[in-house]
Amino acid sequence: MTMEIEMETVVKRFRDYISFNTQSDEANDKECPSTPGQMVLAKHLADELRSIGLTEVTVDEHGYVMATLPANNGDDSPVVGFISHLDTSPDAAGGPIHEQIIHAYAGGDIVLNEEKGIVFSVADFPGIERYKGQDIMMTDGTTLLGADDKAGVTAIVSAAEYLMAHPEISHGKIRLGFTPDEETGRSADRFDVKAFGADFAYTVDGGEIGGLEYENFNAANPTILFHGRSVHTGDAKGKMKNAVSMAAEWQQMLPAGEKPEYTEGHEGFFHVHTVAGSVELVTMEMLVRDHDRAHFERRKALLDDMAAFFNKKYGEGSVEVHHRDVYYNMLEKIEDGNLYVVELAREAMEEIGIEPDVQPIRGGTDGARLSFMGLPCPNLFTGGANFHGRFEYLPLPSLKKAAELVLAIMVKAASCKGKAGK
């Protein structure tokens, strides 16, 4: 059976969602959602889900939206879930978004904003040329677009709407979930896996067409504190202990080739992303990433060894390392009896003419944490590229295919009877 979602449907829905400014705020760890715009979109989305006929639609006080597409096949098929996030990245301006469609992209550079002289350069982003001839949505170069992850929300809701409009298509129970604050790393904190009630799920939060991901980094975000001693510079010899100098020395001691700008694939890294302070105290924020758990633990141990060296060199208490693990590689849980979830997605892709592109995620998704919370949860593509920046773009045929992939999995999930829960 051919199931095709109209391009006009997904484009209109996506434009609706990006009209809401839902940038999250990493600094606001006291409230959830961290910004009010996310709750506005959550309530709007809940109203939309009710209007297309979904049941058990809820919005909790933290902006988590859940809904049910009831089974119509009369059997005890497993319950499949689909999850996307409502917030957009705080790394670039989030709105108001002035989107535009580059119709039948001819290749070459694109002038996004003539007045401000903003040009999308193919030399910087050559990957766009694979979409020659397609309609591509971008912004005017002053904000991000928001395909991460409003393209995912669009794909899920459009697929659910299609099934509601075609009751002749047999399927099991389907659960939909939409979360706040994914970009801050906190969205899984309050996700109620038991209330969601799915046997397995997919986050729809990936990049370009074909993406199927079930392997991600193990991640830690340590904070390093450097304690110095301030003395008048005219009388500092043998007395001053400069925390700024210690932080600079620390950065130089990290393995030179093991930084994000030098690594790819399964290669892990150390990354210093924020340094703030003065002679007395410097606070350094780091990322430690590795796909291999044993290597990951060794990386954290190296930081402890470095701290011990500094404390011997500069005096006890000069350096403190505060470790904070954030998420782990979902491959551990997927390989533990749940590979059928990946195979289901792979087969669905092939059936609708998409070549699966299985790559390790050089990052993490909600699905990584949810997998460790008992909900196996690989990640599917949304179609977008250049996330978190003002040169983000979304080939519209890829968005349409993302919705059709979700639809295909919704229908095929009933075939997993007897596998879920292993």
Coordinates of C-alpha atoms in Angstrom, one line a residue:
M1 CA 0.0 0.0 0.0
T2 CA 1.3 3.4 -1.0
M3 CA 1.0 6.0 1.8
E4 CA 2.0 9.5 0.8
I5 CA 1.8 12.6 2.9
E6 CA 1.1 15.8 1.0
M7 CA 4.1 18.3 0.8
E8 CA 1.7 21.2 1.5
T9 CA 0.7 19.5 4.8
V10 CA 4.2 19.2 6.2
V11 CA 5.3 22.6 5.0
K12 CA 2.3 24.4 6.5
R13 CA 2.6 22.6 9.8
F14 CA 6.4 23.2 10.0
R15 CA 5.9 26.9 9.4
D16 CA 3.3 27.0 12.1
Y17 CA 5.6 25.5 14.7
I18 CA 8.6 27.7 13.8
S19 CA 6.4 30.8 14.4
F20 CA 6.8 30.1 18.1
N21 CA 10.1 31.2 19.7
T22 CA 11.0 28.2 21.9
Q23 CA 14.7 28.7 22.5
S24 CA 15.6 27.1 25.8
D25 CA 17.8 28.7 28.4
E26 CA 20.7 26.5 29.7
A27 CA 21.4 28.9 32.5
N28 CA 17.8 28.5 33.9
D29 CA 18.1 25.2 35.7
K30 CA 15.5 26.1 38.3
E31 CA 12.4 26.1 36.0
C32 CA 11.0 23.6 33.5
P33 CA 10.4 24.6 30.8
S34 CA 13.3 27.0 31.0
T35 CA 11.5 29.5 28.8
P36 CA 7.8 30.4 28.6
G37 CA 7.6 30.1 24.8
Q38 CA 7.9 26.3 25.1
M39 CA 4.8 26.1 27.2
V40 CA 2.9 28.2 24.7
L41 CA 3.8 25.8 21.9
A42 CA 3.1 22.8 24.2
K43 CA -0.5 24.0 24.8
H44 CA -0.9 24.9 21.1
L45 CA 0.3 21.4 20.1
A46 CA -2.0 19.7 22.6
D47 CA -5.0 21.5 21.1
E48 CA -3.9 20.5 17.6
L49 CA -3.6 16.8 18.6
R50 CA -7.1 16.9 20.1
S51 CA -8.4 18.5 16.9
I52 CA -7.1 15.6 14.7
G53 CA -8.8 13.1 16.9
L54 CA -6.0 11.8 19.2
T55 CA -6.9 10.6 22.7
E56 CA -5.3 10.8 26.2
V57 CA -3.8 14.2 25.3
T58 CA -2.0 15.7 28.3
V59 CA 0.2 18.6 29.0
D60 CA 1.8 18.6 32.4
E61 CA 3.1 21.6 34.4
H62 CA 6.5 21.2 32.9
G63 CA 5.5 21.3 29.3
Y64 CA 5.6 17.6 28.5
V65 CA 2.9 16.7 25.9
M66 CA 1.7 13.1 25.5
A67 CA -1.1 11.6 23.3
T68 CA -2.4 8.4 22.0
L69 CA -3.4 7.2 18.6
P70 CA -5.6 4.2 19.5
A71 CA -5.1 0.8 18.0
N72 CA -7.6 -0.3 15.3
N73 CA -6.3 -3.8 14.7
G74 CA -8.0 -5.5 17.6
D75 CA -4.9 -7.4 18.8
D76 CA -2.2 -7.1 21.4
S77 CA 0.4 -5.5 19.2
P78 CA 3.3 -3.8 21.0
V79 CA 2.9 -0.1 21.7
V80 CA 5.3 2.1 19.7
G81 CA 6.2 5.6 20.7
F82 CA 7.6 8.6 18.8
I83 CA 9.3 11.5 20.6
S84 CA 10.5 15.0 19.6
H85 CA 11.4 18.1 21.5
L86 CA 9.8 21.5 21.4
D87 CA 12.7 23.7 22.2
T88 CA 15.3 25.1 19.9
S89 CA 19.0 25.7 20.5
P90 CA 20.2 28.8 22.5
D91 CA 23.4 28.8 20.3
A92 CA 21.9 31.2 17.8
A93 CA 19.1 33.8 17.7
G94 CA 15.8 32.0 17.9
G95 CA 13.2 34.4 16.5
P96 CA 11.3 35.9 15.0
I97 CA 12.2 33.6 12.2
H98 CA 11.9 34.9 8.6
E99 CA 11.9 31.7 6.6
Q100 CA 12.2 31.5 2.8
I101 CA 12.1 28.7 0.3
I102 CA 14.8 28.4 -2.3
H103 CA 12.8 26.8 -5.1
A104 CA 14.5 24.2 -7.3
Y105 CA 17.9 25.0 -5.9
A106 CA 20.3 25.5 -8.8
G107 CA 23.5 25.1 -6.9
G108 CA 26.1 27.6 -5.9
D109 CA 26.0 30.3 -3.2
I110 CA 22.7 31.7 -1.9
V111 CA 22.1 35.3 -0.9
L112 CA 20.0 35.0 2.2
N113 CA 19.9 38.6 3.1
E114 CA 20.9 41.2 0.6
E115 CA 20.5 44.1 2.9
K116 CA 22.8 42.6 5.6
G117 CA 25.1 41.0 3.1
I118 CA 24.5 37.5 4.5
V119 CA 25.4 34.8 2.0
F120 CA 25.2 31.0 2.3
S121 CA 28.5 29.8 1.0
V122 CA 28.9 26.4 -0.7
A123 CA 32.6 26.5 0.0
D124 CA 31.7 26.5 3.7
F125 CA 28.8 24.0 3.4
P126 CA 29.3 21.9 0.3
G127 CA 26.8 19.2 1.4
I128 CA 23.9 21.3 0.2
E129 CA 24.7 20.6 -3.4
R130 CA 23.4 17.0 -3.0
Y131 CA 19.9 18.7 -3.0
K132 CA 20.2 20.4 -6.3
G133 CA 16.8 20.7 -8.0
Q134 CA 14.9 20.5 -4.7
D135 CA 13.0 23.1 -2.7
I136 CA 15.0 24.1 0.4
M137 CA 13.8 26.1 3.3
M138 CA 16.2 28.5 5.0
T139 CA 16.0 31.7 7.0
D140 CA 17.1 35.3 6.1
G141 CA 20.4 34.5 7.9
T142 CA 19.6 36.3 11.1
T143 CA 18.2 33.3 13.1
L144 CA 18.3 29.6 13.1
L145 CA 15.5 27.8 11.3
G146 CA 14.3 25.4 14.1
A147 CA 14.2 22.1 12.1
D148 CA 15.9 20.8 15.3
D149 CA 13.5 19.7 16.3
K150 CA 10.3 21.2 14.9
A151 CA 10.9 19.1 11.8
G152 CA 10.6 16.1 14.0
V153 CA 7.4 17.3 15.6
T154 CA 6.0 18.0 12.1
A155 CA 6.9 14.5 11.0
I156 CA 5.2 12.8 13.9
V157 CA 2.0 14.8 14.0
S158 CA 1.6 14.6 10.2
A159 CA 2.0 10.8 10.3
A160 CA -0.6 10.5 13.1
E161 CA -3.0 12.8 11.2
Y162 CA -2.7 10.6 8.1
L163 CA -3.6 7.5 10.1
M164 CA -6.6 9.2 11.7
A165 CA -7.8 10.2 8.2
H166 CA -7.3 6.6 6.9
P167 CA -9.0 4.2 9.4
E168 CA -8.7 1.4 6.8
I169 CA -5.0 1.2 7.6
S170 CA -4.4 -1.4 10.3
H171 CA -2.1 -0.4 13.2
G172 CA -1.5 -1.0 16.9
K173 CA -1.5 1.6 19.7
I174 CA 0.8 4.5 19.1
R175 CA 2.1 7.0 21.7
L176 CA 3.3 10.5 20.9
G177 CA 5.6 12.4 23.3
F178 CA 7.0 16.0 23.0
T179 CA 9.5 17.3 25.5
P180 CA 10.9 20.7 26.6
D181 CA 14.5 21.6 27.2
E182 CA 16.2 18.9 25.1
E183 CA 18.9 21.4 24.1
T184 CA 19.8 22.0 27.7
G185 CA 20.3 18.2 28.3
R186 CA 17.5 18.1 30.8
S187 CA 14.4 16.9 28.9
A188 CA 14.7 13.3 29.9
D189 CA 14.8 14.3 33.6
R190 CA 11.1 14.5 33.9
F191 CA 10.0 12.2 31.1
D192 CA 7.6 9.7 32.7
V193 CA 8.4 6.4 30.9
K194 CA 5.8 4.5 32.8
A195 CA 3.0 7.0 31.9
F196 CA 4.2 7.0 28.3
G197 CA 3.5 3.3 28.2
A198 CA 5.4 2.3 25.1
D199 CA 7.3 -0.9 24.6
F200 CA 9.8 0.8 22.4
A201 CA 10.1 4.2 20.8
Y202 CA 12.0 6.4 18.4
T203 CA 13.2 9.9 18.8
V204 CA 12.8 11.9 15.6
D205 CA 15.7 14.2 16.1
G206 CA 18.3 13.4 13.6
G207 CA 19.8 15.2 10.6
E208 CA 19.9 14.5 6.9
I209 CA 17.7 12.0 5.1
G210 CA 18.5 8.4 5.7
G211 CA 19.9 8.9 9.2
L212 CA 19.3 6.0 11.6
E213 CA 21.3 6.1 14.8
Y214 CA 21.5 3.8 17.8
E215 CA 25.0 4.4 19.0
N216 CA 26.1 7.6 20.7
F217 CA 28.8 9.0 22.9
N218 CA 29.2 8.3 26.6
A219 CA 29.2 11.8 27.9
A220 CA 30.5 13.7 31.0
N221 CA 30.5 17.4 31.6
P222 CA 33.1 18.0 34.3
T223 CA 33.8 21.4 35.9
I224 CA 37.4 22.2 36.8
L225 CA 38.2 24.8 39.5
F226 CA 41.6 26.5 39.7
H227 CA 42.4 28.2 42.9
G228 CA 45.0 30.9 42.8
R229 CA 46.5 33.5 45.1
S230 CA 46.4 37.2 44.3
V231 CA 49.3 39.4 45.3
H232 CA 50.1 42.9 44.2
T233 CA 52.0 42.6 40.9
G234 CA 54.8 44.8 42.2
D235 CA 55.5 42.3 45.0
A236 CA 54.3 39.1 43.4
K237 CA 57.5 37.2 42.9
G238 CA 57.4 33.8 44.7
K239 CA 54.0 34.6 46.2
M240 CA 51.4 34.9 43.4
K241 CA 49.7 31.8 42.1
N242 CA 47.8 32.7 39.0
A243 CA 44.7 30.6 38.3
V244 CA 44.5 31.9 34.8
S245 CA 47.9 30.6 34.0
M246 CA 47.0 27.2 35.5
A247 CA 43.9 27.0 33.4
A248 CA 46.0 27.8 30.3
E249 CA 48.5 25.1 31.2
W250 CA 45.7 22.6 31.8
Q251 CA 44.3 23.2 28.3
Q252 CA 47.8 22.7 26.8
M253 CA 48.3 19.4 28.7
L254 CA 45.2 17.8 27.2
P255 CA 46.1 15.3 24.4
A256 CA 46.7 17.5 21.4
G257 CA 44.9 15.5 18.8
E258 CA 41.9 14.5 21.0
K259 CA 39.8 17.6 20.5
P260 CA 36.6 18.0 18.5
E261 CA 38.3 19.8 15.7
Y262 CA 40.6 16.8 15.0
T263 CA 38.3 13.9 15.6
E264 CA 35.5 12.0 13.7
G265 CA 33.5 8.7 13.7
H266 CA 34.1 6.7 16.8
E267 CA 37.0 8.9 18.0
G268 CA 36.4 10.5 21.4
F269 CA 37.7 13.9 22.7
F270 CA 38.2 16.4 25.4
H271 CA 36.8 19.8 24.9
V272 CA 37.2 23.0 26.9
H273 CA 34.3 25.2 26.0
T274 CA 34.0 27.8 28.7
V275 CA 36.7 29.5 30.9
A276 CA 35.8 32.3 33.3
G277 CA 37.6 33.9 36.2
S278 CA 40.6 35.8 37.4
V279 CA 43.9 35.3 39.3
E280 CA 42.1 34.0 42.5
L281 CA 39.6 31.6 40.8
V282 CA 39.0 30.2 37.3
T283 CA 36.1 28.0 36.5
M284 CA 36.5 25.8 33.4
E285 CA 33.6 23.8 31.8
M286 CA 34.6 20.8 29.8
L287 CA 33.1 18.0 27.7
V288 CA 34.5 14.5 27.8
R289 CA 33.1 12.1 25.1
D290 CA 33.8 8.6 23.9
H291 CA 31.7 5.8 22.4
D292 CA 33.7 3.1 24.3
R293 CA 32.7 3.0 28.0
A294 CA 36.2 1.8 29.1
H295 CA 37.9 4.5 27.1
F296 CA 35.4 7.0 28.6
E297 CA 36.3 6.0 32.1
R298 CA 40.0 6.3 31.3
R299 CA 39.5 9.8 30.0
K300 CA 37.8 10.9 33.3
A301 CA 40.7 9.2 35.2
L302 CA 43.2 11.2 33.2
L303 CA 41.6 14.5 34.5
D304 CA 42.0 13.2 38.0
D305 CA 45.7 12.4 37.3
M306 CA 46.2 15.9 35.9
A307 CA 44.6 17.4 39.0
A308 CA 47.0 15.4 41.2
F309 CA 49.9 16.7 39.2
F310 CA 48.8 20.3 39.5
N311 CA 48.2 19.9 43.2
K312 CA 51.7 18.6 43.7
K313 CA 53.2 21.4 41.6
Y314 CA 51.1 24.3 42.9
G315 CA 50.0 23.1 46.3
E316 CA 47.2 20.9 47.6
G317 CA 43.8 22.2 46.8
S318 CA 44.9 24.2 43.7
V319 CA 42.8 22.2 41.3
E320 CA 39.4 20.5 41.9
V321 CA 37.7 18.2 39.3
H322 CA 33.9 17.9 39.7
H323 CA 32.7 15.0 37.5
R324 CA 29.2 14.9 36.1
D325 CA 28.1 12.1 33.8
V326 CA 25.3 13.2 31.5
Y327 CA 24.4 10.1 29.4
Y328 CA 25.7 6.8 28.1
N329 CA 25.9 4.9 24.8
M330 CA 22.5 3.5 24.0
L331 CA 24.2 0.7 22.1
E332 CA 24.5 -1.1 25.4
K333 CA 20.7 -1.3 25.7
I334 CA 19.9 -1.8 22.0
E335 CA 22.2 -4.8 21.7
D336 CA 20.6 -6.3 24.8
G337 CA 17.7 -8.0 23.0
N338 CA 16.4 -4.8 21.2
L339 CA 18.0 -4.9 17.8
Y340 CA 14.6 -5.6 16.3
V341 CA 13.7 -1.9 16.9
V342 CA 16.6 -0.9 14.6
E343 CA 15.7 -3.5 12.0
L344 CA 12.1 -2.3 11.9
A345 CA 13.2 1.2 11.1
R346 CA 15.8 -0.1 8.5
E347 CA 13.1 -2.2 6.8
A348 CA 10.6 0.7 6.8
M349 CA 13.2 3.0 5.2
E350 CA 14.0 0.5 2.4
E351 CA 10.3 0.0 1.7
I352 CA 9.7 3.7 1.1
G353 CA 12.9 4.1 -1.0
I354 CA 15.3 5.5 1.5
E355 CA 18.8 4.2 1.8
P356 CA 19.6 3.8 5.5
D357 CA 22.7 5.8 6.6
V358 CA 23.7 4.2 9.9
Q359 CA 26.4 6.3 11.7
P360 CA 27.5 6.7 15.3
I361 CA 26.1 9.9 16.8
R362 CA 28.8 12.3 17.8
G363 CA 26.6 13.6 20.5
G364 CA 23.5 12.3 22.3
T365 CA 19.8 12.3 22.1
D366 CA 16.9 11.9 24.6
G367 CA 16.8 8.3 23.3
A368 CA 20.1 7.6 24.9
R369 CA 18.9 8.4 28.3
L370 CA 15.4 6.9 27.7
S371 CA 17.1 3.6 26.6
F372 CA 18.7 3.4 30.0
M373 CA 15.4 4.2 31.6
G374 CA 13.8 1.1 30.1
L375 CA 12.6 2.5 26.8
P376 CA 14.7 1.3 23.8
C377 CA 14.8 4.4 21.6
P378 CA 16.9 4.8 18.4
N379 CA 17.0 8.1 16.5
L380 CA 15.5 8.9 13.1
F381 CA 16.3 11.6 10.7
T382 CA 14.3 14.8 10.3
G383 CA 15.9 16.0 7.1
G384 CA 17.6 19.1 8.3
A385 CA 21.2 20.2 8.3
N386 CA 23.5 22.8 9.9
F387 CA 21.5 22.8 13.1
H388 CA 22.1 25.4 15.9
G389 CA 23.1 28.1 13.5
R390 CA 21.8 30.8 11.1
F391 CA 22.9 28.7 8.1
E392 CA 20.5 25.9 9.0
Y393 CA 18.5 24.5 6.1
L394 CA 15.8 21.9 5.4
P395 CA 15.3 20.2 2.0
L396 CA 11.5 19.9 1.9
P397 CA 11.4 16.5 0.2
S398 CA 13.5 15.2 3.1
L399 CA 10.9 16.6 5.6
K400 CA 8.2 14.8 3.7
K401 CA 10.1 11.6 3.7
A402 CA 10.7 11.9 7.5
A403 CA 6.9 12.1 8.0
E404 CA 6.4 9.1 5.7
L405 CA 9.0 7.1 7.5
V406 CA 7.3 7.7 10.8
L407 CA 4.0 6.6 9.2
A408 CA 5.6 3.4 7.8
I409 CA 7.0 2.5 11.2
M410 CA 3.7 3.2 12.9
V411 CA 2.0 0.6 10.5
K412 CA 4.9 -1.9 10.6
A413 CA 5.2 -1.9 14.4
A414 CA 2.4 -4.4 14.8
S415 CA 4.7 -7.0 13.2
C416 CA 7.0 -6.8 16.2
K417 CA 4.5 -8.8 18.3
G418 CA 6.3 -11.2 20.6
K419 CA 9.6 -9.2 20.3
A420 CA 8.9 -6.2 22.4
G421 CA 9.8 -6.5 26.1
K422 CA 12.7 -8.9 25.5

